[in-house]
Amino acid sequence: MSAFGSLAGGIRDGDLFMHFGNPLVEQRALVSGAALAPLGDRVLIEVAGEDRLTWLNSFTSQALTRLRAGESTELLILDPQGHVEHAAGVLEDGASAWLFADAGDAEPLVAWLKRMVFRSRVAVTVHEDARLVGFFAGGDAEGRITASAPHDVPLIWRDPWREIQPGGHQYSLSDGHPAADYAWSIAVLDDASRLTGPFAGALAAEALRVAAWRPRWSHEVDERSIPHESDWIRTAVHLNKGCYRGQETVAKVHNLGHPPRRLAALSLDGSDVILPVAGDLVFAGDAEVGHVTSVAMHYEDGPIALAILSRRAPVGDLIVRTEGGDISAAQQVIVPADAGATADVPRLTRLSRRPTAEDPRHSN
């Protein structure tokens, strides 16, 4: 049973409310700040103890030691080769750091954190009964909630995706990044029984995320993922902090190399009633160049998707191959093929091309 019980008009898939009758109308209500989205696919993790920020800082991609009460950010945990293993939003309340994780990542993330405690003065607790609700900040919806505040700071995580964060870097060269309007927030509720609508389901919330090019662990991450390829360095990685697991790969690719894959936004042909699903393959002509990670029906843009492509995939139109047939897709580059290699490294002329001095034995 969902932590929210039964909400009028809600169509559920397990613990997740998919929609409340019309996902397109629900998107408009979310964007205007009027709707609340019950989130059954997120888990709240508390990291308490006086060492919590220095401890998290020591092995994650984010600089956390100066995080103040009420501030939000996000972090990644990488493997030694720089691949993304875990991701979480972070909210500090002065006594605990609260992690907002995708449900599928929560159990392995908690297990990993507990293995790393050693002698640090921290305690990791999963709040399985926490009621989380998403909304766009600044509207009526925010005024209809009472956020839990166990240490006198309301537990409301503000997604940092709207702006490049300190120490971050954006690879996208797009004018007017769609993240600028993505005012997504997640609140931890004291009492969900008094929640009032209008409501929006996961289909609406996901469509707005895809339109904002916002990567998510449950969709854009696989065993090969590195932060660069989805432009996640703009908010989840601090390039100037000290050593952490996977940092060498992060620095090497950012300064000297290029990510082997890149995230792209796809505008899908909507003439047929066919939508791809995550995992469907993407082709350029007869060549397979990637796969779809997220799909949505947007209230203004129609059918859209995010896809992870090979760095060498051409920039032009592509084909998404589905069980129902091929779908034409116009591509918008998010991470360009030449992303990375930002360091100004002097390039030495090859020895064979250097001018040769006159042999002194032949001089007069």
Coordinates of C-alpha atoms in Angstrom, one line a residue, residues 72-280:
S72 CA 20.5 21.4 -1.0
T73 CA 22.9 19.8 -3.5
E74 CA 23.4 16.3 -5.0
L75 CA 26.2 13.7 -5.0
L76 CA 27.4 10.7 -6.9
I77 CA 29.3 7.7 -5.6
L78 CA 31.7 6.3 -8.3
D79 CA 33.6 3.1 -8.7
P80 CA 37.4 3.3 -8.9
Q81 CA 37.1 3.6 -12.7
G82 CA 34.8 6.6 -12.4
H83 CA 31.5 4.8 -13.3
V84 CA 28.4 6.0 -11.5
E85 CA 27.3 3.5 -8.8
H86 CA 24.9 5.6 -6.7
A87 CA 23.3 9.0 -6.8
A88 CA 21.3 11.1 -4.3
G89 CA 20.0 14.5 -3.6
V90 CA 21.4 16.0 -0.3
L91 CA 19.7 18.3 2.2
E92 CA 21.5 19.5 5.3
D93 CA 19.4 20.5 8.3
G94 CA 22.2 21.3 10.9
A95 CA 22.0 18.0 12.6
S96 CA 21.5 15.4 9.8
A97 CA 22.2 15.1 6.1
W98 CA 19.2 13.8 4.3
L99 CA 19.7 11.8 1.1
F100 CA 16.9 11.5 -1.5
A101 CA 17.5 8.4 -3.6
D102 CA 15.7 6.5 -6.3
A103 CA 14.0 3.4 -4.8
G104 CA 15.9 1.0 -6.9
D105 CA 19.2 2.4 -5.7
A106 CA 18.3 2.8 -2.0
E107 CA 19.1 -0.6 -0.6
P108 CA 22.6 -1.0 -2.3
L109 CA 23.3 2.7 -1.4
V110 CA 22.5 2.2 2.3
A111 CA 24.5 -1.1 2.4
W112 CA 27.5 0.7 0.8
L113 CA 27.3 3.6 3.2
K114 CA 27.1 1.3 6.3
R115 CA 30.2 -0.5 5.1
M116 CA 32.1 2.8 5.0
V117 CA 31.4 3.9 8.6
F118 CA 34.4 2.4 10.3
R119 CA 35.2 4.7 13.2
S120 CA 33.4 7.8 11.9
R121 CA 30.8 9.3 14.2
V122 CA 27.9 8.8 11.8
A123 CA 24.7 6.7 11.8
V124 CA 22.8 5.7 8.6
T125 CA 19.0 5.2 8.9
V126 CA 16.4 4.5 6.2
H127 CA 13.0 6.1 6.7
E128 CA 10.9 3.6 4.8
D129 CA 7.6 5.1 5.9
A130 CA 8.6 8.7 4.8
R131 CA 6.0 10.4 2.6
L132 CA 7.7 12.3 -0.2
V133 CA 5.9 14.7 -2.5
G134 CA 7.3 16.6 -5.5
F135 CA 6.2 20.1 -6.7
F136 CA 7.5 23.1 -8.6
A137 CA 8.6 25.9 -6.2
G138 CA 6.9 29.2 -5.9
G139 CA 3.2 28.3 -6.4
D140 CA 0.1 27.3 -4.5
A141 CA 1.2 23.7 -4.0
E142 CA 4.1 24.7 -1.7
G143 CA 1.7 26.5 0.6
R144 CA -0.5 23.4 0.9
I145 CA 2.2 21.2 2.5
T146 CA 3.6 21.0 6.0
A147 CA 7.1 19.7 5.7
S148 CA 8.6 17.6 8.5
A149 CA 11.2 19.6 10.5
P150 CA 12.8 17.3 13.1
H151 CA 15.7 19.8 13.7
D152 CA 13.7 23.0 13.0
V153 CA 14.6 23.1 9.3
P154 CA 11.9 22.1 6.9
L155 CA 12.9 19.0 4.9
I156 CA 12.5 20.3 1.4
W157 CA 15.1 19.4 -1.1
R158 CA 15.6 21.9 -3.9
D159 CA 16.9 20.3 -7.1
P160 CA 20.1 22.1 -8.0
W161 CA 19.7 21.3 -11.8
R162 CA 18.5 24.8 -12.7
E163 CA 21.9 26.3 -12.4
I164 CA 25.6 25.2 -12.8
Q165 CA 26.7 24.6 -9.2
P166 CA 30.0 25.8 -7.6
G167 CA 32.8 23.6 -8.9
G168 CA 30.6 22.3 -11.7
H169 CA 30.9 22.5 -15.5
Q170 CA 28.3 22.5 -18.2
Y171 CA 29.2 20.7 -21.5
S172 CA 25.9 21.7 -23.3
L173 CA 26.4 24.6 -25.6
S174 CA 22.6 25.2 -26.1
D175 CA 21.4 28.7 -25.8
G176 CA 18.7 28.9 -23.1
H177 CA 19.2 25.6 -21.3
P178 CA 15.8 24.0 -20.5
A179 CA 16.9 23.4 -16.9
A180 CA 16.4 27.1 -16.1
D181 CA 12.7 26.6 -15.6
Y182 CA 13.0 23.3 -13.8
A183 CA 12.1 24.4 -10.2
W184 CA 11.6 20.8 -9.0
S185 CA 11.5 20.3 -5.2
I186 CA 10.8 17.3 -2.9
A187 CA 9.3 17.7 0.5
V188 CA 9.1 15.2 3.4
L189 CA 5.6 15.4 4.8
D190 CA 4.5 15.2 8.4
D191 CA 1.0 14.1 7.6
A192 CA -0.1 12.9 4.2
S193 CA -3.7 12.3 5.2
R194 CA -4.4 16.0 5.0
L195 CA -3.0 16.5 1.5
T196 CA -5.2 18.3 -0.9
G197 CA -5.1 18.5 -4.7
P198 CA -4.7 19.1 -7.5
F199 CA -2.3 16.2 -7.9
A200 CA 0.0 15.0 -10.7
G201 CA 1.3 11.6 -11.4
A202 CA 4.7 10.1 -12.3
L203 CA 4.0 10.4 -16.0
A204 CA 3.7 14.2 -15.7
A205 CA 6.7 14.6 -13.4
E206 CA 8.9 12.4 -15.7
A207 CA 7.8 14.4 -18.8
L208 CA 9.0 17.6 -17.3
R209 CA 12.3 16.0 -16.2
V210 CA 13.0 14.7 -19.7
A211 CA 12.2 18.1 -21.2
A212 CA 14.7 19.6 -18.8
W213 CA 17.4 17.1 -19.8
R214 CA 17.7 16.1 -16.2
P215 CA 19.6 12.7 -15.7
R216 CA 18.3 10.3 -13.2
W217 CA 19.9 7.2 -11.6
S218 CA 16.9 4.9 -12.4
H219 CA 16.9 5.8 -16.1
E220 CA 20.2 7.2 -17.4
V221 CA 22.7 5.1 -15.4
D222 CA 24.1 1.8 -16.4
E223 CA 27.3 -0.1 -15.7
R224 CA 29.2 2.1 -18.2
S225 CA 28.0 5.5 -17.1
I226 CA 30.4 8.3 -16.2
P227 CA 29.2 11.7 -15.1
H228 CA 30.4 13.6 -18.2
E229 CA 28.2 11.8 -20.7
S230 CA 24.9 13.1 -19.2
D231 CA 26.3 16.6 -18.3
W232 CA 25.9 15.6 -14.6
I233 CA 29.1 17.5 -13.8
R234 CA 27.1 20.7 -13.9
T235 CA 25.4 19.9 -10.5
A236 CA 26.7 16.6 -9.0
V237 CA 30.5 16.9 -9.3
H238 CA 32.9 19.5 -7.7
L239 CA 35.9 19.5 -10.0
N240 CA 38.2 21.3 -7.4
K241 CA 37.7 19.2 -4.3
G242 CA 40.2 16.7 -2.9
C243 CA 40.6 13.1 -3.7
Y244 CA 37.7 10.6 -3.8
R245 CA 37.0 7.3 -5.4
G246 CA 36.8 7.7 -9.2
Q247 CA 38.2 11.2 -9.2
E248 CA 41.1 10.3 -11.5
T249 CA 38.8 9.3 -14.3
V250 CA 36.6 12.4 -13.8
A251 CA 39.7 14.7 -14.0
K252 CA 41.3 12.9 -16.9
V253 CA 38.3 12.8 -19.1
H254 CA 37.3 16.4 -18.2
N255 CA 40.8 17.8 -18.8
L256 CA 42.4 15.6 -21.4
G257 CA 39.9 13.3 -23.0
H258 CA 36.3 12.9 -24.2
P259 CA 33.5 10.8 -22.8
P260 CA 32.9 7.7 -25.0
R261 CA 29.1 8.3 -25.0
R262 CA 26.9 11.4 -24.9
L263 CA 23.4 12.2 -23.9
A264 CA 21.0 13.6 -26.6
A265 CA 17.4 14.8 -26.6
L266 CA 15.1 13.3 -29.2
S267 CA 12.0 14.8 -30.6
L268 CA 10.0 11.8 -31.8
D269 CA 7.7 11.5 -34.8
G270 CA 4.2 11.5 -33.4
S271 CA 2.3 10.6 -36.6
D272 CA 1.9 7.0 -35.4
V273 CA 0.6 6.0 -32.0
I274 CA 3.9 4.4 -31.1
L275 CA 6.2 5.3 -28.3
P276 CA 9.5 3.7 -27.6
V277 CA 10.5 2.2 -24.2
A278 CA 13.7 2.5 -22.3
G279 CA 16.3 0.2 -23.9
D280 CA 15.0 0.5 -27.5

